[in-house]
Short mmCIF file of C-alpha atoms in Angstrom, two decimals:
data_model
loop_
_atom_site.label_atom_id
_atom_site.label_comp_id
_atom_site.label_asym_id
_atom_site.label_seq_id
_atom_site.Cartn_x
_atom_site.Cartn_y
_atom_site.Cartn_z
CA MET A 1 -63.26 61.05 -79.10
CA PRO A 2 -62.79 62.78 -75.77
CA HIS A 3 -59.29 62.50 -74.36
CA PRO A 4 -59.50 59.70 -71.72
CA ARG A 5 -57.15 61.50 -69.35
CA ILE A 6 -58.32 65.11 -69.64
CA THR A 7 -61.53 66.69 -68.48
CA PRO A 8 -63.51 68.31 -69.94
CA ARG A 9 -62.14 67.40 -73.43
CA ARG A 10 -60.55 66.57 -74.30
CA ALA A 11 -27.29 58.66 -75.97
CA ALA A 12 -24.73 60.37 -76.84
CA PRO A 13 -24.28 63.85 -75.28
CA ALA A 14 -27.30 65.17 -77.09
CA ALA A 15 -27.07 68.66 -75.61
CA ALA A 16 -23.66 69.05 -77.23
CA VAL A 17 -25.21 68.12 -80.57
CA VAL A 18 -27.84 70.83 -80.17
CA MET A 19 -25.34 73.52 -79.22
CA GLY A 20 -22.87 72.45 -81.91
CA VAL A 21 -25.20 73.10 -84.81
CA THR A 22 -24.22 76.49 -86.26
CA ILE A 23 -26.67 79.13 -87.31
CA ALA A 24 -25.35 78.69 -90.85
CA ALA A 25 -26.52 75.08 -90.81
CA VAL A 26 -30.01 76.14 -89.81
CA PHE A 27 -30.51 79.29 -91.90
CA THR A 28 -30.82 78.70 -95.55
CA THR A 29 -31.66 81.56 -97.86
CA ILE A 30 -34.73 83.45 -96.70
CA PRO A 31 -37.36 82.55 -99.33
CA THR A 32 -38.36 85.16 -101.89
CA ALA A 33 -42.04 85.94 -101.78
CA TYR A 34 -44.22 87.91 -104.15
CA ALA A 35 -43.11 91.38 -103.00
CA GLN A 36 -41.11 93.06 -100.24
CA THR A 37 -42.62 95.41 -97.70
CA PHE A 38 -40.88 97.25 -94.85
CA VAL A 39 -43.27 97.51 -91.91
CA GLY A 40 -43.28 100.50 -89.58
CA CYS A 41 -43.05 100.06 -85.82
CA SER A 42 -46.74 99.85 -84.87
CA ALA A 43 -49.37 97.18 -84.59
CA ALA A 44 -51.51 99.08 -87.14
CA ASP A 45 -48.71 99.02 -89.66
CA LEU A 46 -48.29 95.28 -89.22
CA ASP A 47 -52.02 94.63 -89.56
CA THR A 48 -52.11 96.64 -92.78
CA ALA A 49 -49.10 94.79 -94.17
CA ILE A 50 -50.62 91.36 -93.46
CA THR A 51 -53.99 92.36 -94.91
CA ASN A 52 -52.33 93.66 -98.08
CA ALA A 53 -50.23 90.54 -98.38
CA ASN A 54 -53.31 88.34 -98.06
CA ASN A 55 -55.11 90.35 -100.73
CA SER A 56 -52.17 90.28 -103.15
CA GLY A 57 -51.38 86.56 -102.75
CA GLY A 58 -48.26 86.91 -100.61
CA ASP A 59 -45.42 89.14 -99.49
CA THR A 60 -42.17 89.28 -97.57
CA LEU A 61 -42.55 91.60 -94.58
CA PHE A 62 -39.44 93.14 -93.06
CA LEU A 63 -40.24 94.30 -89.52
CA SER A 64 -38.55 97.26 -87.90
CA PRO A 65 -35.40 95.98 -86.18
CA GLY A 66 -35.96 95.50 -82.42
CA CYS A 67 -39.51 96.96 -82.54
CA ALA A 68 -42.19 95.80 -80.05
CA TYR A 69 -45.50 95.43 -81.91
CA ASP A 70 -47.84 95.81 -78.92
CA TYR A 71 -51.46 94.62 -79.20
CA THR A 72 -54.09 95.85 -76.79
CA SER A 73 -57.13 94.05 -78.14
CA ALA A 74 -58.29 91.42 -80.67
CA LEU A 75 -58.83 92.45 -84.29
CA SER A 76 -61.29 89.60 -84.99
CA GLY A 77 -62.55 86.93 -82.67
CA GLU A 78 -59.58 86.02 -80.55
CA ASP A 79 -56.93 86.99 -83.13
CA ALA A 80 -54.76 90.04 -82.55
CA THR A 81 -53.40 90.11 -86.15
CA PRO A 82 -55.26 89.32 -89.36
CA ALA A 83 -55.44 85.55 -90.03
CA ILE A 84 -52.78 84.54 -92.58
CA THR A 85 -54.46 83.19 -95.72
CA SER A 86 -51.60 83.56 -98.30
CA HIS A 87 -47.87 82.86 -98.45
CA ILE A 88 -46.26 85.39 -96.08
CA THR A 89 -42.65 85.60 -94.89
CA ILE A 90 -41.93 87.74 -91.83
CA VAL A 91 -38.32 88.70 -91.25
CA GLY A 92 -38.29 89.91 -87.64
CA ASP A 93 -34.77 91.20 -87.25
CA GLY A 94 -35.20 90.94 -83.47
CA ALA A 95 -38.68 92.40 -83.38
CA THR A 96 -41.43 91.25 -80.94
CA ILE A 97 -45.10 90.68 -81.54
CA ARG A 98 -46.76 90.70 -78.12
CA ARG A 99 -49.84 91.30 -76.08
CA ASP A 100 -49.38 94.74 -74.44
CA PRO A 101 -48.79 94.35 -70.68
CA ALA A 102 -51.63 96.79 -70.08
CA ALA A 103 -54.13 94.94 -72.28
CA THR A 104 -57.25 93.51 -70.58
CA GLY A 105 -58.73 91.41 -73.36
CA THR A 106 -57.93 87.81 -74.29
CA PHE A 107 -56.42 87.02 -77.71
CA ARG A 108 -53.79 84.97 -79.53
CA LEU A 109 -51.10 86.64 -81.60
CA ILE A 110 -50.78 84.65 -84.89
CA ASP A 111 -53.46 82.61 -86.67
CA ILE A 112 -52.51 80.64 -89.82
CA ALA A 113 -55.72 79.72 -91.62
CA ASN A 114 -56.44 77.05 -94.20
CA GLY A 115 -54.28 77.70 -97.27
CA GLY A 116 -52.04 80.11 -95.43
CA THR A 117 -48.29 79.72 -94.98
CA LEU A 118 -46.19 81.71 -92.59
CA SER A 119 -42.39 81.56 -92.73
CA ALA A 120 -41.04 83.55 -89.78
CA TRP A 121 -37.42 84.44 -88.93
CA SER A 122 -35.74 86.07 -85.95
CA LEU A 123 -38.92 87.04 -84.12
CA THR A 124 -40.34 86.88 -80.57
CA ILE A 125 -44.05 86.00 -80.07
CA LYS A 126 -45.03 86.76 -76.50
CA ASN A 127 -47.87 86.80 -73.93
CA GLY A 128 -50.87 85.73 -76.02
CA ASN A 129 -53.79 84.58 -73.89
CA PRO A 130 -56.94 83.34 -75.79
CA THR A 131 -59.58 81.32 -73.98
CA GLY A 132 -59.28 78.84 -76.86
CA ASP A 133 -56.22 77.02 -78.25
CA GLY A 134 -52.93 78.35 -79.55
CA GLY A 135 -51.74 81.24 -77.34
CA GLY A 136 -48.75 82.25 -79.45
CA VAL A 137 -49.45 80.59 -82.81
CA LEU A 138 -52.50 78.69 -84.02
CA VAL A 139 -51.98 76.50 -87.13
CA GLN A 140 -55.38 75.62 -88.50
CA SER A 141 -56.15 72.61 -90.72
CA GLY A 142 -54.54 73.28 -94.08
CA GLY A 143 -52.19 75.93 -92.59
CA THR A 144 -48.41 75.75 -92.56
CA LEU A 145 -45.85 77.25 -90.17
CA ASN A 146 -42.15 77.44 -90.93
CA ALA A 147 -40.47 78.88 -87.82
CA ASN A 148 -36.78 79.71 -87.77
CA ALA A 149 -34.90 81.21 -84.80
CA LEU A 150 -38.06 82.30 -82.98
CA THR A 151 -38.73 82.82 -79.27
CA ILE A 152 -42.28 81.88 -78.26
CA SER A 153 -42.74 82.68 -74.57
CA GLY A 154 -45.13 83.63 -71.85
CA ASN A 155 -48.28 82.62 -73.70
CA THR A 156 -51.35 80.93 -72.17
CA ALA A 157 -54.18 78.95 -73.74
CA ASN A 158 -56.51 76.05 -73.26
CA ARG A 159 -54.25 73.79 -75.35
CA GLY A 160 -51.02 74.57 -77.19
CA ALA A 161 -50.04 77.64 -75.23
CA GLY A 162 -46.97 78.20 -77.39
CA VAL A 163 -48.05 76.52 -80.60
CA GLU A 164 -51.24 74.60 -81.48
CA ILE A 165 -51.18 72.44 -84.62
CA ASN A 166 -54.76 71.47 -85.50
CA ALA A 167 -55.52 68.18 -87.31
CA GLY A 168 -54.38 68.75 -90.93
CA GLY A 169 -51.97 71.54 -90.01
CA THR A 170 -48.20 71.42 -90.55
CA ALA A 171 -45.39 72.96 -88.48
CA THR A 172 -41.65 72.91 -89.17
CA ILE A 173 -39.79 74.54 -86.29
CA ARG A 174 -36.05 75.03 -86.22
CA ALA A 175 -33.57 76.80 -83.93
CA THR A 176 -36.48 78.06 -81.82
CA THR A 177 -36.95 78.45 -78.05
CA ILE A 178 -40.46 77.76 -76.70
CA ASP A 179 -40.30 78.73 -73.05
CA GLY A 180 -42.50 79.55 -70.10
CA ASN A 181 -45.89 78.90 -71.71
CA THR A 182 -48.89 77.58 -69.78
CA ALA A 183 -51.79 75.45 -71.05
CA ALA A 184 -54.89 74.75 -68.99
CA LEU A 185 -55.19 71.24 -70.44
CA ALA A 186 -52.45 69.94 -72.72
CA GLY A 187 -49.31 70.99 -74.61
CA GLY A 188 -47.76 73.75 -72.62
CA GLY A 189 -45.12 74.27 -75.28
CA ILE A 190 -46.65 72.56 -78.36
CA ASP A 191 -49.95 70.67 -78.78
CA ASN A 192 -50.45 68.38 -81.75
CA PRO A 193 -53.91 66.69 -81.80
CA GLY A 194 -53.57 65.43 -85.37
CA GLY A 195 -51.23 67.57 -87.44
CA SER A 196 -47.63 67.14 -88.49
CA LEU A 197 -44.65 68.44 -86.49
CA ASP A 198 -40.98 68.56 -87.46
CA LEU A 199 -39.03 70.10 -84.50
CA SER A 200 -35.24 70.35 -84.66
CA VAL A 201 -32.32 72.10 -82.98
CA SER A 202 -34.69 73.83 -80.58
CA ARG A 203 -35.55 74.12 -76.89
CA LEU A 204 -38.84 73.32 -75.13
CA THR A 205 -38.24 74.60 -71.61
CA ASN A 206 -40.18 75.59 -68.49
CA ASN A 207 -43.63 75.05 -69.96
CA THR A 208 -46.65 73.86 -67.94
CA ALA A 209 -49.82 71.91 -68.75
CA GLY A 210 -52.91 71.08 -66.73
CA THR A 211 -54.25 71.94 -63.31
CA PRO A 212 -54.73 69.86 -60.13
CA LEU A 213 -58.51 69.81 -60.63
CA VAL A 214 -58.67 68.60 -64.28
CA GLY A 215 -55.32 66.89 -64.85
CA GLY A 216 -53.45 67.52 -68.04
CA GLY A 217 -50.61 66.20 -70.17
CA GLY A 218 -47.48 67.17 -72.01
CA GLY A 219 -45.83 70.06 -70.27
CA GLY A 220 -43.42 70.38 -73.16
CA TYR A 221 -45.12 68.56 -76.00
CA ASP A 222 -48.48 66.77 -76.36
CA GLN A 223 -49.37 64.58 -79.30
CA ASP A 224 -52.79 62.90 -79.49
CA ASP A 225 -52.63 61.89 -83.13
CA GLY A 226 -50.86 62.91 -86.38
CA THR A 227 -47.07 62.59 -86.61
CA GLY A 228 -44.11 64.03 -84.82
CA THR A 229 -40.33 64.18 -85.41
CA ILE A 230 -38.09 65.72 -82.74
CA THR A 231 -34.35 66.01 -83.51
CA ALA A 232 -31.43 67.56 -81.62
CA THR A 233 -33.71 69.32 -79.24
CA VAL A 234 -33.60 70.01 -75.43
CA ILE A 235 -36.86 69.32 -73.57
CA SER A 236 -36.22 70.46 -69.98
CA GLY A 237 -37.86 71.90 -66.92
CA ASN A 238 -41.40 71.28 -68.07
CA THR A 239 -44.28 70.27 -65.79
CA SER A 240 -47.51 68.31 -66.28
CA ALA A 241 -50.24 68.30 -63.58
CA PHE A 242 -50.89 64.70 -64.50
CA ALA A 243 -48.77 62.66 -67.02
CA GLY A 244 -45.95 63.32 -69.42
CA GLY A 245 -43.94 66.13 -67.93
CA GLY A 246 -41.71 66.46 -71.00
CA ILE A 247 -43.69 64.60 -73.66
CA ASP A 248 -47.24 63.15 -73.57
CA HIS A 249 -47.64 60.78 -76.60
CA ASP A 250 -51.18 59.42 -76.95
CA GLY A 251 -51.35 58.60 -80.66
CA GLY A 252 -49.67 58.70 -84.08
CA PRO A 253 -46.00 57.75 -84.67
CA LEU A 254 -43.39 59.88 -82.87
CA HIS A 255 -39.62 59.75 -83.39
CA VAL A 256 -37.20 61.44 -80.97
CA SER A 257 -33.45 61.45 -81.77
CA LEU A 258 -30.25 63.13 -80.65
CA SER A 259 -32.11 64.97 -77.90
CA THR A 260 -32.02 65.61 -74.17
CA ILE A 261 -35.13 65.15 -71.99
CA SER A 262 -34.21 66.36 -68.56
CA ASN A 263 -35.62 67.63 -65.26
CA ASN A 264 -39.27 67.42 -66.26
CA ARG A 265 -42.02 66.57 -63.77
CA ALA A 266 -45.33 64.74 -63.91
CA LEU A 267 -47.19 65.57 -60.73
CA GLY A 268 -49.79 62.79 -61.04
CA VAL A 269 -52.83 64.68 -59.89
CA PRO A 270 -55.76 64.45 -59.43
CA THR A 271 -55.31 61.50 -57.11
CA GLY A 272 -57.32 58.33 -57.35
CA THR A 273 -56.67 57.80 -61.09
CA ASN A 274 -54.96 54.69 -62.41
CA HIS A 275 -52.18 55.94 -64.68
CA PRO A 276 -50.28 59.05 -63.64
CA GLY A 277 -46.57 59.20 -64.30
CA GLY A 278 -44.05 59.50 -67.02
CA GLY A 279 -41.90 62.30 -65.71
CA GLY A 280 -39.85 62.49 -68.90
CA ILE A 281 -42.21 60.78 -71.35
CA TRP A 282 -45.69 59.28 -71.13
CA THR A 283 -46.47 57.09 -74.12
CA GLY A 284 -49.61 55.03 -74.55
CA THR A 285 -52.08 55.19 -77.41
CA PHE A 286 -55.88 54.99 -77.04
CA ASN A 287 -57.05 54.27 -80.57
CA ALA A 288 -54.46 51.91 -82.01
CA ALA A 289 -50.99 50.63 -81.22
CA GLU A 290 -48.60 53.32 -82.39
CA THR A 291 -44.85 53.46 -81.96
CA LEU A 292 -42.52 55.81 -80.07
CA THR A 293 -38.93 55.48 -81.23
CA VAL A 294 -36.22 57.10 -79.22
CA ASP A 295 -32.66 57.13 -80.73
CA ALA A 296 -29.42 58.43 -79.17
CA THR A 297 -31.21 60.50 -76.55
CA VAL A 298 -30.49 61.18 -72.86
CA ILE A 299 -33.47 61.01 -70.50
CA THR A 300 -32.27 62.18 -67.08
CA GLY A 301 -33.34 63.91 -63.89
CA ASN A 302 -37.08 63.56 -64.52
CA SER A 303 -39.61 62.69 -61.86
CA ALA A 304 -43.10 61.20 -61.49
CA ALA A 305 -43.98 62.64 -58.12
CA SER A 306 -46.79 60.27 -57.15
CA GLY A 307 -46.84 57.81 -60.03
CA ASP A 308 -44.87 55.29 -62.02
CA GLY A 309 -42.08 55.74 -64.58
CA GLY A 310 -39.84 58.56 -63.61
CA GLY A 311 -38.09 58.44 -66.96
CA ILE A 312 -40.73 56.75 -69.22
CA ARG A 313 -44.15 55.21 -68.71
CA ASN A 314 -45.40 53.00 -71.63
CA GLU A 315 -49.08 51.93 -71.51
CA PHE A 316 -52.18 50.79 -73.48
CA THR A 317 -50.51 48.47 -76.06
CA GLY A 318 -47.88 51.11 -76.84
CA VAL A 319 -44.63 50.14 -78.51
CA LEU A 320 -41.44 51.84 -77.32
CA ASN A 321 -38.20 51.33 -79.22
CA LEU A 322 -35.27 52.66 -77.18
CA ASN A 323 -32.07 52.64 -79.20
CA ALA A 324 -28.55 53.77 -78.09
CA SER A 325 -30.13 55.93 -75.42
CA ILE A 326 -29.56 56.63 -71.70
CA VAL A 327 -32.19 56.58 -68.96
CA ARG A 328 -30.41 57.73 -65.83
CA ASP A 329 -31.03 59.47 -62.46
CA ASN A 330 -34.82 59.63 -62.79
CA ASN A 331 -37.22 59.12 -59.84
CA ALA A 332 -40.72 57.79 -59.31
CA GLY A 333 -42.94 58.32 -56.31
CA ASP A 334 -44.29 54.79 -56.82
CA ARG A 335 -42.60 52.21 -59.13
CA ALA A 336 -39.89 52.29 -61.78
CA GLY A 337 -37.74 55.36 -61.67
CA GLY A 338 -36.40 54.29 -65.03
CA ILE A 339 -39.07 52.66 -67.25
CA TYR A 340 -42.56 51.41 -66.49
CA ASN A 341 -44.07 49.03 -69.06
CA GLY A 342 -47.76 48.32 -68.65
CA VAL A 343 -50.00 45.38 -69.52
CA ASN A 344 -49.96 44.38 -73.21
CA SER A 345 -47.36 47.00 -73.96
CA THR A 346 -43.91 46.44 -75.50
CA VAL A 347 -40.47 47.91 -74.82
CA ASN A 348 -37.60 47.02 -77.17
CA LEU A 349 -34.23 47.93 -75.67
CA ARG A 350 -31.18 48.10 -77.98
CA LEU A 351 -27.69 49.29 -76.97
CA SER A 352 -29.16 51.38 -74.18
CA SER A 353 -28.46 52.04 -70.53
CA ILE A 354 -30.95 52.22 -67.60
CA THR A 355 -28.95 53.16 -64.56
CA ARG A 356 -29.05 55.01 -61.20
CA ASN A 357 -32.82 55.44 -61.27
CA THR A 358 -34.77 55.34 -57.98
CA SER A 359 -38.36 54.74 -56.82
CA ALA A 360 -40.28 54.56 -53.57
CA THR A 361 -41.42 51.00 -54.42
CA ALA A 362 -39.33 48.33 -56.13
CA PRO A 363 -38.24 47.96 -58.84
CA GLY A 364 -36.33 51.18 -59.35
CA GLY A 365 -35.03 50.38 -62.83
CA VAL A 366 -37.58 48.64 -65.09
CA TYR A 367 -41.08 47.36 -64.17
CA ASN A 368 -42.54 45.01 -66.78
CA ALA A 369 -46.17 43.91 -66.94
CA GLY A 370 -46.00 43.44 -70.77
CA THR A 371 -43.15 42.41 -73.00
CA VAL A 372 -39.54 43.61 -72.92
CA THR A 373 -36.79 42.65 -75.34
CA ASN A 374 -33.17 43.44 -74.71
CA ALA A 375 -30.32 43.59 -77.23
CA LEU A 376 -27.05 44.49 -75.50
CA SER A 377 -28.56 46.99 -73.09
CA GLU A 378 -27.55 47.36 -69.41
CA ILE A 379 -29.91 47.64 -66.42
CA MET A 380 -27.90 48.23 -63.27
CA ALA A 381 -27.28 50.33 -60.18
CA ASN A 382 -30.95 51.19 -59.77
CA SER A 383 -32.56 51.46 -56.35
CA PRO A 384 -34.20 49.75 -54.50
CA THR A 385 -33.81 46.99 -57.14
CA ASN A 386 -33.17 46.77 -60.88
CA CYS A 387 -36.23 44.87 -62.10
CA MET A 388 -37.64 42.77 -59.29
CA PRO A 389 -40.44 42.28 -58.51
CA SER A 390 -42.17 42.46 -61.90
CA PRO A 391 -45.07 40.45 -63.25
CA ASN A 392 -43.02 39.43 -66.25
CA PRO A 393 -39.29 38.94 -66.61
CA VAL A 394 -36.93 41.62 -67.99
CA PRO A 395 -34.30 39.95 -70.14
CA GLY A 396 -30.70 40.73 -69.18
CA CYS A 397 -31.66 42.17 -65.81
CA ILE A 398 -30.42 40.86 -62.49
CA GLY A 399 -31.94 41.87 -59.18
#
């Protein structure tokens, strides 16, 4: 079904947790594949190595340390490298796979096809620019990505500029930085329209989704369906032209824990629409009531420039469980710098804090047009008010 908001288609100190995880905790033994091949420092050498690995049923490829594998054109369709169809491990040792700065064509860098598995270590994937989805990495249905200590940066695409996980695809991403990627529609860093994502001890930073003319969602991460788990990760400095500056969650269960969601922006354009906002997180499902659970996470410094919910906006029968988390110092250009809860939607607050949020129109803390429950959570020191006026009461909130 077309995405209803995109044309044409569709609290603990969490940062300390992220930085405190040692490399030894992330890196287990590099898996042994079917053979071992040392790859010379050229794009042609890498293409040959991947092709041979596909034909032989798998391989471990050791790239030349620090080498830049520069691609000037697509090998097939919009793929620079051969599509991965077997079990391949790439040990980068600081190498880079990138679109050559002088290239004129449009192409992605890595394509993991049905039945293919890529395990990649210590590698940079940079500057892919297909007209389709998945600028850095495309994970097709039936494909699997295991990313460890990667940098995925400077890529552009229609959706999923850094990583696109198609319905039926699987991505496990650890100790990885996804930075400075730009999607025309959704998922500047990662787009998940129906696959499975497990993201941990990573950074989604400075990514962008959407344009003023068509809107867009999920500067850092966009999930339309499927499942998502985000743990001990920093999501910061991302921008959406419409909703969900850090995260845009439109379907499928999503669990965020021990993370920091900070300084993201939802610009809320084009104007005249009825639901821009969610500077840190937009959550609201279109097909069925799904749940976003946020545990021990700090949501701070986010803004919804012309909309509601500087920290979080929850809509369309969505269920938000906020546990032991902090929503602080967020701003909305309209209502609810902290949390906006729409009609028929539910927010369950437990041991959380919503403080020092601001908005142009009261309330500045929590706006409730649905149902809010509150178990030992504080809502205070928001401006211009904490929860009033709201269509429905917010338990435990005064003023």
